[in-house]
Coordinates of C-alpha atoms in Angstrom, one line a residue:
X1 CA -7.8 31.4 -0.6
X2 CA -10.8 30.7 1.3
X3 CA -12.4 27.8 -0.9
X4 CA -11.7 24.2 0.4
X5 CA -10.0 23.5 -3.2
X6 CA -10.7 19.9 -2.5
X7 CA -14.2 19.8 -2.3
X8 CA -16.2 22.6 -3.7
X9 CA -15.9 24.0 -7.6
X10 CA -13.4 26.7 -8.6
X11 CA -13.7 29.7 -10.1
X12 CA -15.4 30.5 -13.6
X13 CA -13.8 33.5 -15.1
X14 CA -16.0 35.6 -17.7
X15 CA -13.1 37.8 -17.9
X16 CA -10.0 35.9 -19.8
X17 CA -8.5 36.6 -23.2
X18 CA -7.1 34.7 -26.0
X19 CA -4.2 36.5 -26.7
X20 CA -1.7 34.0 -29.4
X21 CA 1.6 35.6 -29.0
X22 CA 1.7 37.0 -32.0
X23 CA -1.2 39.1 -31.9
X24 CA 0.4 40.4 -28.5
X25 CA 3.6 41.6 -30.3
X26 CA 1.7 42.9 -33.6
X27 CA 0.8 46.2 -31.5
X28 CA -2.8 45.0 -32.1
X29 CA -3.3 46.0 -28.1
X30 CA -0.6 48.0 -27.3
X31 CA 1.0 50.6 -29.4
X32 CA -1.9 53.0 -30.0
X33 CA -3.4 52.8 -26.2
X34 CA 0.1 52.9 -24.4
X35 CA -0.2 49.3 -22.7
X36 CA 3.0 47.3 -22.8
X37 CA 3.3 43.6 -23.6
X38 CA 6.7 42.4 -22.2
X39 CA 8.7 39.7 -24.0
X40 CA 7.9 37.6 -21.1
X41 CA 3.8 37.9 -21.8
X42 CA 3.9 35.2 -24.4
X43 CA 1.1 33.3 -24.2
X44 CA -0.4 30.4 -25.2
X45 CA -3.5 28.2 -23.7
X46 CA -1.1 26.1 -21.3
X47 CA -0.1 29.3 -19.7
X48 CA -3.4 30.1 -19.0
X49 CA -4.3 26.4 -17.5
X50 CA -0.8 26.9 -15.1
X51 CA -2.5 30.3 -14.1
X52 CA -5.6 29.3 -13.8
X53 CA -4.7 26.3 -11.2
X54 CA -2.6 28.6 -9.5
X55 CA -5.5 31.0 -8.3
X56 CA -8.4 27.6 -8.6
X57 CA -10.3 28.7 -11.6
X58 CA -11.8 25.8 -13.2
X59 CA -12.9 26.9 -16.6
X60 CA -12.3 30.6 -18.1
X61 CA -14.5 31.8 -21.3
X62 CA -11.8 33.3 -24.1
X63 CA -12.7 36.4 -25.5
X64 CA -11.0 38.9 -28.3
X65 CA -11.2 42.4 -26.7
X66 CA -12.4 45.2 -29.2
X67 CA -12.5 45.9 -32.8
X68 CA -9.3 44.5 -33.4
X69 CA -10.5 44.6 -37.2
X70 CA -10.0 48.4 -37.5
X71 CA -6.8 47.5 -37.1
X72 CA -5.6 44.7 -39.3
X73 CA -4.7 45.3 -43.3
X74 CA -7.9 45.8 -45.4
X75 CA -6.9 42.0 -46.9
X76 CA -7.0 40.3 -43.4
X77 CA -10.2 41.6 -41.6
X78 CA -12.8 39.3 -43.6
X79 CA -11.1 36.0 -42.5
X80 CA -10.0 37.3 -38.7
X81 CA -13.2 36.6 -36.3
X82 CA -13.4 33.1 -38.2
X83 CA -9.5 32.2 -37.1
X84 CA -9.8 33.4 -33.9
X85 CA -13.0 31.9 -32.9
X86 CA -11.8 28.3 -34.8
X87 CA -8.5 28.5 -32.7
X88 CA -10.6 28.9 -29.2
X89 CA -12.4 26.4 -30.0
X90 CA -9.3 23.9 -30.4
X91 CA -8.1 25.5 -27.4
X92 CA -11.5 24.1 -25.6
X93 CA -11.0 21.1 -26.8
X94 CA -7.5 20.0 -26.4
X95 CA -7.6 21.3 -22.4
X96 CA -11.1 19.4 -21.7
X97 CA -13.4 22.0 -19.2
X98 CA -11.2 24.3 -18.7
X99 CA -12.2 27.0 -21.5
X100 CA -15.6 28.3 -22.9
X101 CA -15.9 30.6 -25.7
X102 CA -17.3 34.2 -26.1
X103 CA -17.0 34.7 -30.1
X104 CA -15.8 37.3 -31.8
X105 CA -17.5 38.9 -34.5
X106 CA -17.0 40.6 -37.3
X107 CA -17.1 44.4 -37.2
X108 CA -21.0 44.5 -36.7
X109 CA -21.5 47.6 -38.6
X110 CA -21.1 44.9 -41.4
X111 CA -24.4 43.5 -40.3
X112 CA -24.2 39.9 -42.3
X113 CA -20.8 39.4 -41.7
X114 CA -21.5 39.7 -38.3
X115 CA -24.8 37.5 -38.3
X116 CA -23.1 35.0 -40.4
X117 CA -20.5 34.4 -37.9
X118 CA -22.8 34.5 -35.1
X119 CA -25.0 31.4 -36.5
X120 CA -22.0 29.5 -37.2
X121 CA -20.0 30.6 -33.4
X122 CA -23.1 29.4 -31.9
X123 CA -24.3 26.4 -34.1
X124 CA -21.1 25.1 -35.2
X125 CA -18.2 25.9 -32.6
X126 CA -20.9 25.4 -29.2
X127 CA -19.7 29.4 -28.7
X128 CA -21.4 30.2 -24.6
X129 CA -21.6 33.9 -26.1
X130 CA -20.0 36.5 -28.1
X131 CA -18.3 39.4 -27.0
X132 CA -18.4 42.9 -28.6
X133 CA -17.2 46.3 -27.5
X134 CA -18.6 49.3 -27.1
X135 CA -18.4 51.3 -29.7
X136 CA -17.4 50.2 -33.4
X137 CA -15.7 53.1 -35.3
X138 CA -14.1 56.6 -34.4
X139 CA -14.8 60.2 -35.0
X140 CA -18.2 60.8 -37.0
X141 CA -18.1 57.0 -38.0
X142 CA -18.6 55.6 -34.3
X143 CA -21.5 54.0 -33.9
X144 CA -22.8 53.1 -30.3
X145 CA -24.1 49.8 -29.5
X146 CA -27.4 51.5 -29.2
X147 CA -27.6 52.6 -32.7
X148 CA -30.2 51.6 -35.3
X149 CA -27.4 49.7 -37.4
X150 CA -26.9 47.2 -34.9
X151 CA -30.7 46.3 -34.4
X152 CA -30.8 42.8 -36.4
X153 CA -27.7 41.4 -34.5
X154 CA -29.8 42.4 -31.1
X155 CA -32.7 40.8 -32.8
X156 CA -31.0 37.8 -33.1
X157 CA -29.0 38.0 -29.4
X158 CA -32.2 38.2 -28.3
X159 CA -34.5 35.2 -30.7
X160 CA -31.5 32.6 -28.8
X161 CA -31.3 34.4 -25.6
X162 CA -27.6 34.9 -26.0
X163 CA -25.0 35.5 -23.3
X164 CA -22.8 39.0 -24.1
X165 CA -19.8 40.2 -23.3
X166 CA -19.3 44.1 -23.0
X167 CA -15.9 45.4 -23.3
X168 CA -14.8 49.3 -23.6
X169 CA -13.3 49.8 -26.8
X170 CA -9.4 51.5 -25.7
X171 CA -10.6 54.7 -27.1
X172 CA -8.3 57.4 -26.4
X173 CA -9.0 60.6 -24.9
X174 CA -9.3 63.8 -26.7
X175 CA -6.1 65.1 -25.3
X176 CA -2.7 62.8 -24.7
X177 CA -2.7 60.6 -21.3
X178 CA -1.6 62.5 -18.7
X179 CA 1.6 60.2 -18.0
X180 CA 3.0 57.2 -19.1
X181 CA 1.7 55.5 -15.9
X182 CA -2.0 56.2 -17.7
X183 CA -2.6 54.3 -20.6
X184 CA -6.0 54.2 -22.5
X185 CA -6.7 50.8 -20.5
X186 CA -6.8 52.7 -17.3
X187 CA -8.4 56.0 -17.8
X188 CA -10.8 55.5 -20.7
X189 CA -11.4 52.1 -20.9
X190 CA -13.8 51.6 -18.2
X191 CA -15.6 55.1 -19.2
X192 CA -16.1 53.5 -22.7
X193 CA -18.1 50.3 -20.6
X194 CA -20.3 52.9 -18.8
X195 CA -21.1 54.6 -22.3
X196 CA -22.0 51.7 -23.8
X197 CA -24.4 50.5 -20.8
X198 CA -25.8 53.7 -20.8
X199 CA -26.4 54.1 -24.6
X200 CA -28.4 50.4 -24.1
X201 CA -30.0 51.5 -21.6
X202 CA -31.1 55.3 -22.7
X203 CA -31.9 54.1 -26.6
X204 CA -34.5 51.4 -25.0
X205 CA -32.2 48.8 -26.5
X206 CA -31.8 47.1 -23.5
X207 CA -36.1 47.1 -22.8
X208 CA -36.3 46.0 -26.6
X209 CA -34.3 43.0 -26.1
X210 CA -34.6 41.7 -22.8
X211 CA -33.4 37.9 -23.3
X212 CA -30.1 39.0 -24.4
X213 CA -27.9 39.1 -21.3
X214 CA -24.8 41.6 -21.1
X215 CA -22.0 41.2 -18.9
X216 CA -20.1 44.5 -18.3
X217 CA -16.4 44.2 -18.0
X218 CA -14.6 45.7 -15.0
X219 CA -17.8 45.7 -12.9
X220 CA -18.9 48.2 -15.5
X221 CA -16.3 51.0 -15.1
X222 CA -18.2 53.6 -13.9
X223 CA -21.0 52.1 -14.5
X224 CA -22.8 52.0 -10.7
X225 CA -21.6 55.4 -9.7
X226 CA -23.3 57.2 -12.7
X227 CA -26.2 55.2 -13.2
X228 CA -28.3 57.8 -11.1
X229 CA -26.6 60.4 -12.7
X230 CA -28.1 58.9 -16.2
X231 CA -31.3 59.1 -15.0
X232 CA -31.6 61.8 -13.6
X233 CA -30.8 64.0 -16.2
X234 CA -32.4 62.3 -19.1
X235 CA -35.3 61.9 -17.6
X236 CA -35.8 65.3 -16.0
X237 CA -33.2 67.2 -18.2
X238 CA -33.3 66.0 -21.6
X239 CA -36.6 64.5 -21.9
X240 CA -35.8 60.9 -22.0
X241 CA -38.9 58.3 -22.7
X242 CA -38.1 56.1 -19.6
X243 CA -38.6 57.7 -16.1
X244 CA -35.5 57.8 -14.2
X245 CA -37.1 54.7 -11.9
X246 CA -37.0 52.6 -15.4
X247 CA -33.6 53.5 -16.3
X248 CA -32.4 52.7 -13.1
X249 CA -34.2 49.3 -13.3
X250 CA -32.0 48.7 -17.2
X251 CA -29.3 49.8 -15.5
X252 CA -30.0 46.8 -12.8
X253 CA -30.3 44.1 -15.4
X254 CA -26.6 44.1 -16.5
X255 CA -24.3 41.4 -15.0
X256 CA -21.2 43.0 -13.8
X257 CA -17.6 41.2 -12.9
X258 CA -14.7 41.8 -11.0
X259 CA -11.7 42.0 -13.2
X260 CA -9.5 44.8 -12.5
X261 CA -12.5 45.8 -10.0
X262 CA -12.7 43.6 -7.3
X263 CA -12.0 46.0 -4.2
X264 CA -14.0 47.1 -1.3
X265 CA -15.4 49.9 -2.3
X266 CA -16.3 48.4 -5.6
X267 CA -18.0 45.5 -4.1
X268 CA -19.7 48.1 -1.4
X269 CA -21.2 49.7 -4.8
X270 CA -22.4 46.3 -6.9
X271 CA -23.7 44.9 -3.6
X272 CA -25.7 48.2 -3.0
X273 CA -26.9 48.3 -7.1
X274 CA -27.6 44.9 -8.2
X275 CA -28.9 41.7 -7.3
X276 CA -26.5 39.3 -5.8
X277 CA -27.1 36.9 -8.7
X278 CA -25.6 39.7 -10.8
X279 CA -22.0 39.7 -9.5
X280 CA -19.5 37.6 -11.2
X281 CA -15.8 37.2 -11.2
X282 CA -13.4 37.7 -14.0
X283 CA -9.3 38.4 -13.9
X284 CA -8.5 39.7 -17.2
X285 CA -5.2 37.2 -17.5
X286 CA -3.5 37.9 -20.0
X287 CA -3.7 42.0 -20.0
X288 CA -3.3 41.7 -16.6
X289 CA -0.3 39.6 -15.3
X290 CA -1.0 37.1 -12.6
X291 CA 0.6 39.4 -10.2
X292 CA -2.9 42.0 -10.7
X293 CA -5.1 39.0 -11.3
X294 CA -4.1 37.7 -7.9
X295 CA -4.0 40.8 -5.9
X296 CA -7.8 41.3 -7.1
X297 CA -8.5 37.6 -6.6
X298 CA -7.4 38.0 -2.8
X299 CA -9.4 41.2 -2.3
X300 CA -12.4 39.4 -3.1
X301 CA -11.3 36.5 -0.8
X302 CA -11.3 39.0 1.5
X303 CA -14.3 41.1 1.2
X304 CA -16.5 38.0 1.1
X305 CA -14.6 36.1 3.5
X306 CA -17.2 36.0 5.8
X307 CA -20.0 35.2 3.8
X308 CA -19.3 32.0 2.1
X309 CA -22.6 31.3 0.1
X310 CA -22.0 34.9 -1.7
X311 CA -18.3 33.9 -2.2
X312 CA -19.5 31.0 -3.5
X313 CA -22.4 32.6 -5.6
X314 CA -19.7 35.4 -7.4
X315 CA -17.1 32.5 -7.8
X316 CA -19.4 30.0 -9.4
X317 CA -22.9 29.5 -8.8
X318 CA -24.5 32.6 -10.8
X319 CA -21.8 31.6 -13.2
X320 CA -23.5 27.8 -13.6
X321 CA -27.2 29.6 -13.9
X322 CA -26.0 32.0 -16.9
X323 CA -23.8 29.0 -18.1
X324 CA -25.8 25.9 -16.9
X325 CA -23.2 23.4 -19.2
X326 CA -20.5 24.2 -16.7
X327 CA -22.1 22.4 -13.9
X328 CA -21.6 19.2 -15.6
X329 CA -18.2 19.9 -17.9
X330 CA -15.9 21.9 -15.0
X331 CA -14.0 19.7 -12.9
X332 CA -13.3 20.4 -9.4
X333 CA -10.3 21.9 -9.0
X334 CA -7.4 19.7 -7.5

């Protein structure tokens, strides 16, 4: 590691689930999207303190991925965001500093639920954001983040200037995965992050509700090598409102991090899009084992090695402007 663990911050990771064991082994994130959970993935919030020590992350934000709702019994969906989000929150405070909380919410389609778990994630638990996915439904059902139905919960993102967290929903392809060594995780998942930037963007959500600031998971999938496409063709092809200059510009706004992402040519392509203040870093422990998390971890040692404001600015400065609580609760790492 480059840092001098001894006298500069660590890491904040936007990018790190709470995963209780049981949900692991449920099949809530595995059987229907082809990812394995070994017996050896148990988890609990000590694991993730050892792990996060071990690469010099000082706090991590816990986040639900997807609409795990869709996939509980009818009987257990109502009570599920509230349990999660309470048992986060204990997490936070029995490991002092070392978590945040992005809250889940209630399948937001249910517009109240959703709002009523929101006001009490942000007034009651101290939740730094909520996370939601891309896309809340499947088949004729889906509804994009962009649709009409979700305009009160961006209303109120926006009235508190709320931090978000955008995950791709593990959507599977219209045809199977083409081997076993492709799961939904790794060849849709980050496609279903672009679609949801781009449905913000090209529905003028993200222009109608400026204060609410996204974080896109994986450095956005795909999101900075089709950006141009976007605009391009909506605003030349299909007759978009924006110009492709303004889309571009939405596009531009998101905050992007390196889970699963942070490579060269990755970095080449945020450092070229966005502003440097817009790069992050994330892991995505548990999903990914420590062995991923660390290989990513190095490569973005590496790639900034030489620079070590802007390693310092991904690892944990922009992180203290979106976050500004974390430069008085993190410790220095040991």
């Amino acid at each position: 590691m480059t840092e001098d663990s001894a006298t500069t911050p660590g890491r904040i990771d936007f990018h790190h689930h709470f995963m209780p064991t049981a949900m692991l082994t449920s099949g809530l994130f595995g059987d229907t999207t082809g990812w394995k959970f070994r017996d050896e993935d148990a988890w609990s919030p000590q694991v993730s303190v050892d792990f996060m020590d071990r690469l010099q992350i000082d706090t991590a934000i816990l986040s639900v991925p997807n609409d795990v709702e869709s996939r509980l019994p009818e009987n257990k969906r109502h009570h599920f965001a509230r349990e999660v989000n309470t048992l986060s929150r204990q997490a936070a405070d029995d490991h002092p500093g070392r978590f945040g909380l992005f809250a889940h919410l209630p399948t937001p389609t249910d517009t109240d639920a959703a709002l009523e778990e929101l006001t009490y994630a942000f007034d009651v638990l101290g939740a730094d954001g909520v996370t939601l996915t891309n896309v809340y439904g499947t088949g004729d059902q889906a509804r994009s983040l962009g649709d009409p139905i979700f305009e009160p919960l961006w209303a109120e993102l926006d009235r508190r200037n709320a931090l978000v967290f955008l995950h791709g929903e593990q959507t599977p392809g219209s045809n199977r995965a083409p081997s076993r060594f492709l799961p939904t995780p790794i060849s849709e998942t980050p496609n279903e992050t672009y679609k949801g930037a781009a449905d913000l963007v090209t529905s003028g959500r993200k222009r109608q509700y400026p204060n609410v600031r996204i974080i896109l998971a994986h450095s956005g999938g795909s999101t900075p090598y089709l950006a141009a496409r976007v605009a391009a063709l909506c605003a030349f092809h299909l007759d978009c409102e924006l110009t492709a200059d303004q889309i571009i510009a939405d596009f531009r706004t998101f905050y992007y991090e390196t889970a699963l992402s942070g490579f060269e040519t990755n970095l080449v392509a945020l450092e070229n899009f966005v502003d440097p203040s817009h790069i992050l870093f994330g892991t995505d422990f548990p999903a990914a084992n420590p062995r991923t998390a660390g290989w990513f971890t190095d490569n973005v040692d590496e790639y900034f090695a030489t620079r070590p404001a802007m390693l310092a600015k991904v690892m944990h400065d922009n992180a203290f402007s979106l976050v500004p609580r974390l430069t008085g609760g993190a410790p220095a790492h040991r």
